[in-house]
């Protein structure tokens, strides 16, 4: 069984445990949109995350997982914090790409505020410029496992 | 019309300007016309160019801080129906203690967003501009700071936010 | 007058889901259903790239320029190296010129397929989105095999290209072109040229007349769809393009009428897909053997550039229009004195903002998607219209709903739901 099938088995097991599939909301904090296109390509029929029920929703109030891209620019800082507060608990934040991790090529500028860790708590970092769609799916899987731990932690 | 004829026509009408033609080393070499003119004759020169070709396409304003003067260059493309077209760069200067230039939005209306951007990034004021608001910078950015200047009105060291490059980070203890 | 209604609209430009209570995304003041005035507010993606560029040397700016835009990254790389080569008088070997043409046209194919999917989604044809993004994956596989990454592969360097195209790549490219010609293009033409619903929806909507396109210097398929025949590869006699036979494409060759509306722009993109495939085949035939770089290593290039002086301009036709870069040298230093660039969506946006006056609200998302905004640069557009009165907040879902409703009036079999799925590419300037 190759890597891809193992990944798929893990995702379906996690979805069954959770009871429903995770819904994802995507936030762009000033990126060049390379990572955003890879996120959407992860939902098209080639890599196909939609068959597990993972889908992009239009409002953060329905979301379980937040995907954030971009070096956090000055004018988008407020939006990112606002969206973080609007998402209901329990939630998981995944930082996609090299920009929210450490700034990438924009690390020294008067207008960017990378890394994302300084402003909202982050659970998973996915490096790459841009990361492959399979890598983003793997990051979402790791986020799902953390989400399950958080839900179990609440039940106790 | 070839670039040489075009440059002849301009230099006969404006003898104080200086112009040259540069050629690059592609398989089909490409010529560009570069003209430098003083601030007072600038608007007349643009009007003359617009009469020569009413369908001139305007591309970009490149502005630069040159020490004690501020320089702005305008790139235009004329006669776009023929191949090769004429690629023209017109440059003008103004001293730093009097940073104003005439606006050309009445001649070429598509130059308005470029003028707004130069105004907020370098501090050159265009007289007669119809819409002097800010374009890219946020509204709460301080008034007197021009990010692309190299003197004291540029970005100071405290305003730079460093995310921490491992080789360049200053050790703060 | 009587009741003015002011709508504060969040417009779905790009993959930003505007479910935020922030009023300045798009302020459309409507007079009944018609739009009166459009204002543009930018700056969301301001990262300070020109300020950063004042502190990086010539080779580091190659990588910085690439990350301006996430989908036309090769175009920025190429135009910047053209500008530096013109400034320093460096000559590029001929095989490298042909490789640059092939990679540039491959990028154009995948960018146009992406845009076709986005426009299809905006009018309610969701299947078009999934099929065209699936078809696009073949091109990405080939680019990954040649370049090493799907996006941001840095093929260019000053004086040539970094990697060569070998025989196995050549066979893969020819197979891919055969697959596109037989399987993908007939389906694309069926939807965008011959389908009566799409034609009824896109015809006579979002019209940019030729006079406005010339006055506002529109670029790319936006200008060619209105009848302005200009193309930077043709006007500049760039590289080896004149040997391969290139002309600007207008809708006249496909449908015979030019009106400047959204339908015409899609026809221009379909035509450019055909032209790109022919250019790639001819370039693969004519490519000579030889070196691919002028300097064997990058440090030697830096030493040569330290002594250069003067200024240079590079222009190229990206998938969205004309890109222009300017470099000025500082003799004796590795850091250029000034670097400046401008991406093609900037003038296009002002042209379409002027053209949206007098249109309906349902046409706004499709009109913005049809100029193919390299998003990031134009994320905020505010439209202000006349009458005062109530304020209402519309979200992306409402706009998509209005757009799909309008399509449903024409063809009641559309079963799409207004789900936002993200949008166009990105690419901001600063």
Short mmCIF file of N, CA and C in Angstrom, two decimals, chain A residues 15-151:
data_model
loop_
_atom_site.label_atom_id
_atom_site.label_comp_id
_atom_site.label_asym_id
_atom_site.label_seq_id
_atom_site.Cartn_x
_atom_site.Cartn_y
_atom_site.Cartn_z
N UNK A 15 -12.49 10.95 10.09
CA UNK A 15 -13.80 11.55 9.86
C UNK A 15 -14.88 10.72 10.55
N UNK A 16 -14.70 9.38 10.50
CA UNK A 16 -15.73 8.55 11.16
C UNK A 16 -15.73 8.80 12.65
N UNK A 17 -14.53 8.98 13.23
CA UNK A 17 -14.48 9.21 14.67
C UNK A 17 -15.14 10.52 15.03
N UNK A 18 -14.90 11.53 14.21
CA UNK A 18 -15.42 12.85 14.53
C UNK A 18 -16.92 12.90 14.37
N UNK A 19 -17.47 11.99 13.57
CA UNK A 19 -18.91 12.00 13.38
C UNK A 19 -19.35 12.76 12.15
N UNK A 20 -18.54 13.68 11.71
CA UNK A 20 -18.85 14.39 10.49
C UNK A 20 -17.52 14.87 9.92
N UNK A 21 -17.55 15.39 8.71
CA UNK A 21 -16.27 15.79 8.12
C UNK A 21 -15.97 17.24 8.46
N UNK A 22 -14.70 17.58 8.51
CA UNK A 22 -14.33 18.94 8.94
C UNK A 22 -14.59 19.95 7.84
N UNK A 23 -15.03 21.10 8.23
CA UNK A 23 -15.23 22.18 7.27
C UNK A 23 -14.13 23.20 7.45
N UNK A 24 -13.68 23.74 6.33
CA UNK A 24 -12.45 24.52 6.29
C UNK A 24 -12.77 25.94 5.85
N UNK A 25 -12.17 26.91 6.51
CA UNK A 25 -12.30 28.29 6.08
C UNK A 25 -10.92 28.84 5.76
N UNK A 26 -10.83 29.61 4.71
CA UNK A 26 -9.52 30.03 4.23
C UNK A 26 -9.37 31.55 4.36
N UNK A 27 -8.28 31.99 4.94
CA UNK A 27 -8.03 33.41 5.18
C UNK A 27 -6.77 33.81 4.42
N UNK A 28 -6.85 34.91 3.72
CA UNK A 28 -5.69 35.38 2.98
C UNK A 28 -5.22 36.67 3.63
N UNK A 29 -4.02 36.66 4.18
CA UNK A 29 -3.55 37.88 4.83
C UNK A 29 -2.48 38.53 4.01
N UNK A 30 -2.76 38.78 2.75
CA UNK A 30 -1.82 39.52 1.93
C UNK A 30 -0.83 38.66 1.18
N UNK A 31 -1.25 37.48 0.73
CA UNK A 31 -0.28 36.62 0.07
C UNK A 31 -0.28 36.83 -1.42
N UNK A 32 0.64 36.17 -2.11
CA UNK A 32 0.73 36.30 -3.55
C UNK A 32 -0.24 35.36 -4.24
N UNK A 33 -1.03 34.62 -3.52
CA UNK A 33 -2.04 33.70 -4.02
C UNK A 33 -1.51 32.42 -4.61
N UNK A 34 -0.21 32.14 -4.49
CA UNK A 34 0.28 30.85 -4.96
C UNK A 34 -0.24 29.73 -4.07
N UNK A 35 -0.17 29.92 -2.74
CA UNK A 35 -0.66 28.90 -1.82
C UNK A 35 -2.17 28.76 -1.93
N UNK A 36 -2.86 29.85 -2.21
CA UNK A 36 -4.32 29.76 -2.29
C UNK A 36 -4.76 28.88 -3.45
N UNK A 37 -4.02 28.98 -4.56
CA UNK A 37 -4.39 28.14 -5.70
C UNK A 37 -4.09 26.68 -5.39
N UNK A 38 -3.04 26.39 -4.63
CA UNK A 38 -2.77 25.00 -4.28
C UNK A 38 -3.84 24.47 -3.33
N UNK A 39 -4.38 25.32 -2.47
CA UNK A 39 -5.45 24.87 -1.58
C UNK A 39 -6.68 24.50 -2.40
N UNK A 40 -7.01 25.33 -3.37
CA UNK A 40 -8.19 25.01 -4.18
C UNK A 40 -7.92 23.82 -5.07
N UNK A 41 -6.66 23.65 -5.51
CA UNK A 41 -6.35 22.48 -6.33
C UNK A 41 -6.45 21.20 -5.52
N UNK A 42 -6.37 21.31 -4.20
CA UNK A 42 -6.52 20.11 -3.38
C UNK A 42 -7.96 19.63 -3.35
N UNK A 43 -8.89 20.46 -3.82
CA UNK A 43 -10.28 20.04 -3.82
C UNK A 43 -10.75 19.58 -5.19
N UNK A 44 -9.94 19.79 -6.23
CA UNK A 44 -10.36 19.40 -7.58
C UNK A 44 -10.10 17.92 -7.77
N UNK A 45 -10.65 17.33 -8.82
CA UNK A 45 -10.66 15.87 -8.92
C UNK A 45 -9.31 15.17 -8.93
N UNK A 46 -8.21 15.89 -9.08
CA UNK A 46 -6.95 15.18 -9.10
C UNK A 46 -6.55 14.71 -7.70
N UNK A 47 -6.60 15.59 -6.71
CA UNK A 47 -6.23 15.24 -5.34
C UNK A 47 -7.45 15.00 -4.48
N UNK A 48 -8.51 15.65 -4.80
CA UNK A 48 -9.86 15.33 -4.35
C UNK A 48 -10.03 15.15 -2.85
N UNK A 49 -10.01 16.24 -2.14
CA UNK A 49 -10.35 16.12 -0.72
C UNK A 49 -11.85 16.18 -0.52
N UNK A 50 -12.60 16.53 -1.57
CA UNK A 50 -14.03 16.71 -1.36
C UNK A 50 -14.75 15.40 -1.15
N UNK A 51 -14.11 14.27 -1.56
CA UNK A 51 -14.86 13.03 -1.34
C UNK A 51 -14.91 12.65 0.13
N UNK A 52 -14.09 13.26 0.98
CA UNK A 52 -14.22 13.03 2.41
C UNK A 52 -15.17 14.00 3.04
N UNK A 53 -15.69 14.91 2.25
CA UNK A 53 -16.59 15.89 2.82
C UNK A 53 -15.90 17.16 3.25
N UNK A 54 -14.58 17.24 3.05
CA UNK A 54 -13.90 18.48 3.40
C UNK A 54 -14.29 19.52 2.38
N UNK A 55 -14.85 20.61 2.80
CA UNK A 55 -15.21 21.61 1.81
C UNK A 55 -14.95 22.99 2.38
N UNK A 56 -14.86 23.93 1.46
CA UNK A 56 -14.62 25.32 1.86
C UNK A 56 -15.97 25.96 2.16
N UNK A 57 -16.05 26.61 3.29
CA UNK A 57 -17.30 27.28 3.62
C UNK A 57 -17.10 28.78 3.48
N UNK A 58 -18.21 29.49 3.45
CA UNK A 58 -18.13 30.91 3.15
C UNK A 58 -18.11 31.80 4.36
N UNK A 59 -18.26 31.24 5.54
CA UNK A 59 -18.26 32.10 6.71
C UNK A 59 -17.53 31.38 7.84
N UNK A 60 -16.78 32.12 8.66
CA UNK A 60 -16.01 31.41 9.70
C UNK A 60 -16.87 30.81 10.79
N UNK A 61 -18.14 31.15 10.83
CA UNK A 61 -18.96 30.62 11.92
C UNK A 61 -19.32 29.16 11.73
N UNK A 62 -19.06 28.61 10.54
CA UNK A 62 -19.35 27.20 10.34
C UNK A 62 -18.10 26.36 10.35
N UNK A 63 -16.94 26.94 10.59
CA UNK A 63 -15.69 26.25 10.27
C UNK A 63 -15.10 25.55 11.48
N UNK A 64 -14.36 24.49 11.21
CA UNK A 64 -13.57 23.84 12.25
C UNK A 64 -12.09 24.14 12.11
N UNK A 65 -11.65 24.26 10.88
CA UNK A 65 -10.21 24.43 10.63
C UNK A 65 -10.02 25.73 9.87
N UNK A 66 -9.06 26.52 10.31
CA UNK A 66 -8.74 27.77 9.61
C UNK A 66 -7.43 27.58 8.87
N UNK A 67 -7.40 27.92 7.58
CA UNK A 67 -6.15 27.88 6.82
C UNK A 67 -5.72 29.32 6.56
N UNK A 68 -4.55 29.67 6.99
CA UNK A 68 -4.09 31.06 6.86
C UNK A 68 -2.88 31.09 5.94
N UNK A 69 -2.89 31.99 4.96
CA UNK A 69 -1.72 32.15 4.09
C UNK A 69 -1.31 33.61 4.12
N UNK A 70 -0.08 33.84 3.72
CA UNK A 70 0.37 35.21 3.55
C UNK A 70 1.16 35.75 4.72
N UNK A 71 2.14 36.64 4.45
CA UNK A 71 2.81 37.34 5.53
C UNK A 71 1.82 38.35 6.07
N UNK A 72 1.67 38.44 7.30
CA UNK A 72 0.55 39.20 7.85
C UNK A 72 0.82 40.68 7.64
N UNK A 73 0.16 41.29 6.65
CA UNK A 73 0.43 42.70 6.37
C UNK A 73 -0.30 43.57 7.38
N UNK A 74 0.09 44.84 7.41
CA UNK A 74 -0.48 45.76 8.39
C UNK A 74 -1.97 45.87 8.26
N UNK A 75 -2.44 45.91 7.00
CA UNK A 75 -3.86 46.20 6.82
C UNK A 75 -4.72 44.97 6.96
N UNK A 76 -4.11 43.81 7.11
CA UNK A 76 -4.95 42.63 7.25
C UNK A 76 -4.86 42.05 8.64
N UNK A 77 -4.13 42.70 9.53
CA UNK A 77 -3.93 42.15 10.87
C UNK A 77 -5.25 42.09 11.62
N UNK A 78 -6.03 43.16 11.52
CA UNK A 78 -7.29 43.20 12.25
C UNK A 78 -8.25 42.14 11.76
N UNK A 79 -8.24 41.91 10.44
CA UNK A 79 -9.18 40.93 9.90
C UNK A 79 -8.86 39.54 10.40
N UNK A 80 -7.55 39.23 10.46
CA UNK A 80 -7.19 37.88 10.87
C UNK A 80 -7.61 37.64 12.31
N UNK A 81 -7.39 38.65 13.15
CA UNK A 81 -7.78 38.47 14.56
C UNK A 81 -9.29 38.37 14.70
N UNK A 82 -10.00 39.15 13.90
CA UNK A 82 -11.46 39.13 13.99
C UNK A 82 -12.01 37.77 13.57
N UNK A 83 -11.42 37.22 12.49
CA UNK A 83 -11.90 35.92 12.04
C UNK A 83 -11.59 34.87 13.07
N UNK A 84 -10.44 34.96 13.71
CA UNK A 84 -10.10 33.97 14.74
C UNK A 84 -11.11 34.00 15.87
N UNK A 85 -11.56 35.21 16.23
CA UNK A 85 -12.53 35.25 17.33
C UNK A 85 -13.91 34.80 16.92
N UNK A 86 -14.22 34.94 15.64
CA UNK A 86 -15.56 34.56 15.20
C UNK A 86 -15.73 33.07 15.05
N UNK A 87 -14.63 32.33 14.94
CA UNK A 87 -14.76 30.89 14.74
C UNK A 87 -15.09 30.24 16.06
N UNK A 88 -16.10 29.34 16.09
CA UNK A 88 -16.46 28.76 17.38
C UNK A 88 -15.47 27.68 17.81
N UNK A 89 -15.34 27.48 19.10
CA UNK A 89 -14.47 26.44 19.66
C UNK A 89 -15.13 25.09 19.47
N UNK A 90 -14.42 23.94 19.39
CA UNK A 90 -12.99 23.80 19.28
C UNK A 90 -12.51 24.01 17.85
N UNK A 91 -11.37 24.65 17.69
CA UNK A 91 -10.89 24.97 16.37
C UNK A 91 -9.40 24.74 16.28
N UNK A 92 -8.91 24.68 15.08
CA UNK A 92 -7.52 24.39 14.81
C UNK A 92 -7.05 25.39 13.76
N UNK A 93 -5.85 25.95 13.93
CA UNK A 93 -5.32 26.92 12.97
C UNK A 93 -4.13 26.28 12.26
N UNK A 94 -4.16 26.28 10.94
CA UNK A 94 -3.07 25.72 10.15
C UNK A 94 -2.46 26.85 9.34
N UNK A 95 -1.16 27.07 9.46
CA UNK A 95 -0.48 28.13 8.70
C UNK A 95 0.16 27.49 7.49
N UNK A 96 -0.29 27.89 6.31
CA UNK A 96 0.13 27.24 5.08
C UNK A 96 1.17 28.10 4.38
N UNK A 97 2.33 27.51 4.04
CA UNK A 97 3.30 28.24 3.26
C UNK A 97 4.44 28.76 4.12
N UNK A 98 5.44 29.30 3.42
CA UNK A 98 6.60 29.82 4.14
C UNK A 98 6.35 31.21 4.67
N UNK A 99 5.33 31.91 4.17
CA UNK A 99 5.13 33.30 4.60
C UNK A 99 4.67 33.43 6.05
N UNK A 100 3.62 32.73 6.50
CA UNK A 100 3.27 32.91 7.91
C UNK A 100 4.25 32.22 8.85
N UNK A 101 5.09 31.31 8.33
CA UNK A 101 6.04 30.63 9.20
C UNK A 101 7.15 31.56 9.63
N UNK A 102 7.76 32.26 8.67
CA UNK A 102 8.87 33.09 9.06
C UNK A 102 9.05 34.29 8.17
N UNK A 103 8.05 34.57 7.32
CA UNK A 103 8.15 35.76 6.50
C UNK A 103 8.64 35.49 5.10
N UNK A 104 9.31 34.38 4.85
CA UNK A 104 9.82 34.07 3.52
C UNK A 104 10.69 35.21 3.01
N UNK A 105 10.54 35.69 1.79
CA UNK A 105 11.41 36.75 1.32
C UNK A 105 11.05 38.11 1.89
N UNK A 106 9.89 38.23 2.54
CA UNK A 106 9.47 39.53 3.05
C UNK A 106 9.78 39.69 4.52
N UNK A 107 10.85 39.07 4.99
CA UNK A 107 11.00 39.02 6.44
C UNK A 107 11.37 40.35 7.05
N UNK A 108 11.88 41.29 6.24
CA UNK A 108 12.39 42.52 6.85
C UNK A 108 11.76 43.67 6.11
N UNK A 109 10.65 44.14 6.60
CA UNK A 109 9.94 45.17 5.85
C UNK A 109 9.11 45.97 6.83
N UNK A 110 8.84 47.24 6.53
CA UNK A 110 8.04 48.01 7.47
C UNK A 110 6.56 47.68 7.44
N UNK A 111 6.14 46.79 6.55
CA UNK A 111 4.71 46.59 6.41
C UNK A 111 4.24 45.20 6.73
N UNK A 112 5.12 44.26 7.06
CA UNK A 112 4.67 42.89 7.34
C UNK A 112 4.98 42.53 8.78
N UNK A 113 4.17 41.64 9.32
CA UNK A 113 4.29 41.27 10.73
C UNK A 113 4.43 39.79 10.93
N UNK A 114 5.19 39.12 10.08
CA UNK A 114 5.36 37.69 10.27
C UNK A 114 6.19 37.47 11.53
N UNK A 115 6.22 36.31 12.18
CA UNK A 115 5.41 35.14 11.96
C UNK A 115 4.02 35.24 12.59
N UNK A 116 3.14 34.34 12.19
CA UNK A 116 1.76 34.42 12.62
C UNK A 116 1.61 34.08 14.10
N UNK A 117 2.62 33.38 14.63
CA UNK A 117 2.58 32.95 16.01
C UNK A 117 2.44 34.10 16.99
N UNK A 118 2.87 35.30 16.58
CA UNK A 118 2.85 36.41 17.53
C UNK A 118 1.44 36.92 17.77
N UNK A 119 0.50 36.59 16.88
CA UNK A 119 -0.81 37.22 16.98
C UNK A 119 -1.92 36.26 17.37
N UNK A 120 -1.91 35.05 16.78
CA UNK A 120 -2.93 34.08 17.18
C UNK A 120 -2.23 32.75 17.40
N UNK A 121 -2.75 31.88 18.25
CA UNK A 121 -2.08 30.60 18.48
C UNK A 121 -2.23 29.67 17.28
N UNK A 122 -1.10 29.10 16.86
CA UNK A 122 -1.09 28.27 15.66
C UNK A 122 -0.82 26.83 16.07
N UNK A 123 -1.50 25.88 15.38
CA UNK A 123 -1.31 24.48 15.74
C UNK A 123 -0.40 23.73 14.78
N UNK A 124 -0.51 23.99 13.49
CA UNK A 124 0.28 23.25 12.52
C UNK A 124 0.91 24.24 11.56
N UNK A 125 2.22 24.04 11.22
CA UNK A 125 2.87 24.84 10.19
C UNK A 125 3.16 23.94 9.01
N UNK A 126 2.83 24.37 7.81
CA UNK A 126 3.13 23.57 6.62
C UNK A 126 4.12 24.36 5.78
N UNK A 127 5.39 24.01 5.77
CA UNK A 127 6.35 24.81 5.00
C UNK A 127 6.32 24.47 3.52
N UNK A 128 6.86 25.37 2.70
CA UNK A 128 6.90 25.15 1.26
C UNK A 128 6.55 26.44 0.56
N UNK A 129 7.01 26.61 -0.66
CA UNK A 129 6.71 27.85 -1.35
C UNK A 129 6.34 27.59 -2.78
N UNK A 130 5.13 27.22 -3.14
CA UNK A 130 4.06 26.83 -2.24
C UNK A 130 4.10 25.34 -1.91
N UNK A 131 3.52 24.91 -0.83
CA UNK A 131 3.53 23.48 -0.52
C UNK A 131 2.63 22.72 -1.49
N UNK A 132 2.96 21.47 -1.75
CA UNK A 132 2.18 20.68 -2.68
C UNK A 132 0.79 20.43 -2.10
N UNK A 133 -0.21 20.15 -2.93
CA UNK A 133 -1.54 19.86 -2.38
C UNK A 133 -1.54 18.67 -1.44
N UNK A 134 -0.68 17.67 -1.72
CA UNK A 134 -0.65 16.53 -0.78
C UNK A 134 -0.12 16.95 0.58
N UNK A 135 0.84 17.89 0.56
CA UNK A 135 1.39 18.34 1.84
C UNK A 135 0.34 19.11 2.64
N UNK A 136 -0.50 19.87 1.93
CA UNK A 136 -1.55 20.61 2.64
C UNK A 136 -2.55 19.63 3.25
N UNK A 137 -2.86 18.56 2.50
CA UNK A 137 -3.79 17.57 3.06
C UNK A 137 -3.21 16.91 4.29
N UNK A 138 -1.89 16.64 4.24
CA UNK A 138 -1.26 16.02 5.40
C UNK A 138 -1.32 16.96 6.60
N UNK A 139 -1.12 18.27 6.33
CA UNK A 139 -1.22 19.22 7.43
C UNK A 139 -2.62 19.26 8.02
N UNK A 140 -3.64 19.14 7.15
CA UNK A 140 -5.02 19.13 7.66
C UNK A 140 -5.27 17.88 8.50
N UNK A 141 -4.65 16.75 8.10
CA UNK A 141 -4.83 15.52 8.87
C UNK A 141 -4.23 15.66 10.26
N UNK A 142 -3.02 16.25 10.32
CA UNK A 142 -2.42 16.46 11.63
C UNK A 142 -3.27 17.40 12.48
N UNK A 143 -3.86 18.40 11.82
CA UNK A 143 -4.73 19.30 12.55
C UNK A 143 -5.95 18.58 13.09
N UNK A 144 -6.48 17.64 12.27
CA UNK A 144 -7.65 16.87 12.71
C UNK A 144 -7.34 16.06 13.96
N UNK A 145 -6.14 15.47 13.97
CA UNK A 145 -5.81 14.66 15.15
C UNK A 145 -5.74 15.53 16.39
N UNK A 146 -5.20 16.73 16.23
CA UNK A 146 -5.16 17.64 17.38
C UNK A 146 -6.57 18.06 17.79
N UNK A 147 -7.45 18.20 16.81
CA UNK A 147 -8.83 18.61 17.12
C UNK A 147 -9.51 17.55 17.96
N UNK A 148 -9.25 16.26 17.58
CA UNK A 148 -9.87 15.18 18.35
C UNK A 148 -9.35 15.18 19.78
N UNK A 149 -8.06 15.46 19.94
CA UNK A 149 -7.54 15.50 21.31
C UNK A 149 -8.20 16.61 22.10
N UNK A 150 -8.46 17.74 21.43
CA UNK A 150 -9.09 18.85 22.15
C UNK A 150 -10.50 18.50 22.56
N UNK A 151 -11.23 17.80 21.66
CA UNK A 151 -12.61 17.46 22.00
C UNK A 151 -12.62 16.46 23.15
#
